[in-house]
Amino acid sequence: MTDTDARLKERLGRITFRAWRRGFREADLVLGPFTDQVGPTLTDEELTDFEALLAQDDDHELYAWIIGTIPTPAEYETVLMAKIRAFMRAHVAAAVADGA
C-alpha cells in the first residue's frame, strides 16, 4: 500500500465514523450508507466538501438540506450534495421496496 493509499484509507475511515455517528438517526441512515457505498469513489474535492458538511453541528438542519425542506447554503450546494440527494432517493426507494 502506498503512502497516498494509506492516507486516503485513513481519511475515509474518519469520514465514515462521522457519517454514521451524527447523533440524529435519520442523518445516520443517509450519510452512513452513502459513505460506505459511494465514499470510495469520491474525488478529493468531494471528500473535502464532505468533511466540511460533516463539520456542521446542527444535524437536523443538515438533514433538512439533504431532503430539501430548507434551502441549502450556497457553500454546501455542491456536486457532493447532489450525489447525497440522489443516493437518498434511491436508498429510500429501495428500503420501501423491501418493506421498510
PDB file of C-alpha atoms in Angstrom:
ATOM      1  CA  MET A   1       0.000   0.000   0.000  1.00  0.00           C
ATOM      2  CA  THR A   2       1.382   3.388  -0.963  1.00  0.00           C
ATOM      3  CA  ASP A   3       1.510   6.342   1.400  1.00  0.00           C
ATOM      4  CA  THR A   4      -1.231   8.032  -0.655  1.00  0.00           C
ATOM      5  CA  ASP A   5      -3.465   4.949  -0.382  1.00  0.00           C
ATOM      6  CA  ALA A   6      -2.895   4.801   3.364  1.00  0.00           C
ATOM      7  CA  ARG A   7      -3.818   8.483   3.776  1.00  0.00           C
ATOM      8  CA  LEU A   8      -6.969   8.008   1.675  1.00  0.00           C
ATOM      9  CA  LYS A   9      -7.985   4.943   3.697  1.00  0.00           C
ATOM     10  CA  GLU A  10      -7.450   6.863   6.945  1.00  0.00           C
ATOM     11  CA  ARG A  11      -9.406   9.866   5.619  1.00  0.00           C
ATOM     12  CA  LEU A  12     -12.306   7.661   4.513  1.00  0.00           C
ATOM     13  CA  GLY A  13     -12.239   5.972   7.909  1.00  0.00           C
ATOM     14  CA  ARG A  14     -12.671   9.301   9.697  1.00  0.00           C
ATOM     15  CA  ILE A  15     -15.430  10.359   7.301  1.00  0.00           C
ATOM     16  CA  THR A  16     -17.237   7.030   7.716  1.00  0.00           C
ATOM     17  CA  PHE A  17     -17.095   7.257  11.505  1.00  0.00           C
ATOM     18  CA  ARG A  18     -18.512  10.787  11.472  1.00  0.00           C
ATOM     19  CA  ALA A  19     -21.185   9.926   8.883  1.00  0.00           C
ATOM     20  CA  TRP A  20     -22.543   7.008  10.922  1.00  0.00           C
ATOM     21  CA  ARG A  21     -22.477   8.853  14.254  1.00  0.00           C
ATOM     22  CA  ARG A  22     -24.246  12.130  13.635  1.00  0.00           C
ATOM     23  CA  GLY A  23     -26.495  11.893  16.682  1.00  0.00           C
ATOM     24  CA  PHE A  24     -29.638  12.139  14.550  1.00  0.00           C
ATOM     25  CA  ARG A  25     -30.765   8.739  13.299  1.00  0.00           C
ATOM     26  CA  GLU A  26     -32.276   9.955  10.027  1.00  0.00           C
ATOM     27  CA  ALA A  27     -28.998  11.625   9.048  1.00  0.00           C
ATOM     28  CA  ASP A  28     -27.068   8.488  10.063  1.00  0.00           C
ATOM     29  CA  LEU A  29     -29.273   6.357   7.806  1.00  0.00           C
ATOM     30  CA  VAL A  30     -28.494   8.512   4.779  1.00  0.00           C
ATOM     31  CA  LEU A  31     -24.896   9.558   5.347  1.00  0.00           C
ATOM     32  CA  GLY A  32     -23.618   6.249   6.718  1.00  0.00           C
ATOM     33  CA  PRO A  33     -24.707   4.046   3.809  1.00  0.00           C
ATOM     34  CA  PHE A  34     -23.746   6.800   1.354  1.00  0.00           C
ATOM     35  CA  THR A  35     -20.223   6.811   2.751  1.00  0.00           C
ATOM     36  CA  ASP A  36     -19.993   3.027   2.728  1.00  0.00           C
ATOM     37  CA  GLN A  37     -21.218   2.682  -0.844  1.00  0.00           C
ATOM     38  CA  VAL A  38     -20.145   5.894  -2.588  1.00  0.00           C
ATOM     39  CA  GLY A  39     -17.318   7.207  -0.396  1.00  0.00           C
ATOM     40  CA  PRO A  40     -14.516   5.239  -2.085  1.00  0.00           C
ATOM     41  CA  THR A  41     -15.483   6.710  -5.488  1.00  0.00           C
ATOM     42  CA  LEU A  42     -15.487  10.373  -4.380  1.00  0.00           C
ATOM     43  CA  THR A  43     -12.892  12.771  -5.704  1.00  0.00           C
ATOM     44  CA  ASP A  44     -10.512  14.628  -3.412  1.00  0.00           C
ATOM     45  CA  GLU A  45     -12.619  17.778  -3.821  1.00  0.00           C
ATOM     46  CA  GLU A  46     -15.809  15.871  -2.948  1.00  0.00           C
ATOM     47  CA  LEU A  47     -14.130  14.385   0.121  1.00  0.00           C
ATOM     48  CA  THR A  48     -13.144  17.898   1.200  1.00  0.00           C
ATOM     49  CA  ASP A  49     -16.756  19.039   0.687  1.00  0.00           C
ATOM     50  CA  PHE A  50     -17.958  16.013   2.669  1.00  0.00           C
ATOM     51  CA  GLU A  51     -15.635  16.817   5.562  1.00  0.00           C
ATOM     52  CA  ALA A  52     -16.979  20.395   5.609  1.00  0.00           C
ATOM     53  CA  LEU A  53     -20.552  19.109   5.533  1.00  0.00           C
ATOM     54  CA  LEU A  54     -19.880  16.699   8.389  1.00  0.00           C
ATOM     55  CA  ALA A  55     -18.390  19.547  10.432  1.00  0.00           C
ATOM     56  CA  GLN A  56     -21.853  21.094  10.700  1.00  0.00           C
ATOM     57  CA  ASP A  57     -23.159  20.935  14.262  1.00  0.00           C
ATOM     58  CA  ASP A  58     -26.882  21.047  13.579  1.00  0.00           C
ATOM     59  CA  ASP A  59     -27.820  17.576  12.332  1.00  0.00           C
ATOM     60  CA  HIS A  60     -31.475  18.485  11.913  1.00  0.00           C
ATOM     61  CA  GLU A  61     -30.519  21.374   9.646  1.00  0.00           C
ATOM     62  CA  LEU A  62     -28.078  19.199   7.685  1.00  0.00           C
ATOM     63  CA  TYR A  63     -30.786  16.587   7.154  1.00  0.00           C
ATOM     64  CA  ALA A  64     -33.238  19.312   6.107  1.00  0.00           C
ATOM     65  CA  TRP A  65     -30.729  20.449   3.448  1.00  0.00           C
ATOM     66  CA  ILE A  66     -30.468  16.894   2.167  1.00  0.00           C
ATOM     67  CA  ILE A  67     -34.216  16.348   1.930  1.00  0.00           C
ATOM     68  CA  GLY A  68     -34.822  19.874   0.661  1.00  0.00           C
ATOM     69  CA  THR A  69     -37.137  21.185   3.358  1.00  0.00           C
ATOM     70  CA  ILE A  70     -34.927  24.227   3.927  1.00  0.00           C
ATOM     71  CA  PRO A  71     -32.583  25.918   1.464  1.00  0.00           C
ATOM     72  CA  THR A  72     -29.018  24.675   1.434  1.00  0.00           C
ATOM     73  CA  PRO A  73     -26.433  27.435   1.923  1.00  0.00           C
ATOM     74  CA  ALA A  74     -24.574  28.099  -1.323  1.00  0.00           C
ATOM     75  CA  GLU A  75     -21.262  26.791   0.023  1.00  0.00           C
ATOM     76  CA  TYR A  76     -22.857  23.347   0.577  1.00  0.00           C
ATOM     77  CA  GLU A  77     -24.834  23.213  -2.671  1.00  0.00           C
ATOM     78  CA  THR A  78     -22.168  21.103  -4.359  1.00  0.00           C
ATOM     79  CA  VAL A  79     -21.804  18.089  -6.632  1.00  0.00           C
ATOM     80  CA  LEU A  80     -21.436  16.086  -3.421  1.00  0.00           C
ATOM     81  CA  MET A  81     -24.807  17.295  -2.120  1.00  0.00           C
ATOM     82  CA  ALA A  82     -26.419  16.306  -5.425  1.00  0.00           C
ATOM     83  CA  LYS A  83     -24.876  12.836  -5.077  1.00  0.00           C
ATOM     84  CA  ILE A  84     -26.117  12.522  -1.484  1.00  0.00           C
ATOM     85  CA  ARG A  85     -29.639  13.525  -2.527  1.00  0.00           C
ATOM     86  CA  ALA A  86     -29.658  11.084  -5.450  1.00  0.00           C
ATOM     87  CA  PHE A  87     -28.375   8.321  -3.164  1.00  0.00           C
ATOM     88  CA  MET A  88     -31.016   9.131  -0.574  1.00  0.00           C
ATOM     89  CA  ARG A  89     -33.824   8.932  -3.138  1.00  0.00           C
ATOM     90  CA  ALA A  90     -32.539   5.566  -4.386  1.00  0.00           C
ATOM     91  CA  HIS A  91     -31.787   4.301  -0.859  1.00  0.00           C
ATOM     92  CA  VAL A  92     -35.224   5.238   0.468  1.00  0.00           C
ATOM     93  CA  ALA A  93     -36.932   3.785  -2.612  1.00  0.00           C
ATOM     94  CA  ALA A  94     -35.013   0.517  -2.134  1.00  0.00           C
ATOM     95  CA  ALA A  95     -35.901   0.392   1.578  1.00  0.00           C
ATOM     96  CA  VAL A  96     -39.579   0.973   0.785  1.00  0.00           C
ATOM     97  CA  ALA A  97     -39.496  -1.713  -1.902  1.00  0.00           C
ATOM     98  CA  ASP A  98     -38.033  -4.095   0.704  1.00  0.00           C
ATOM     99  CA  GLY A  99     -40.947  -3.366   3.019  1.00  0.00           C
ATOM    100  CA  ALA A 100     -39.485  -0.728   5.314  1.00  0.00           C
TER     101      ALA A 100
END
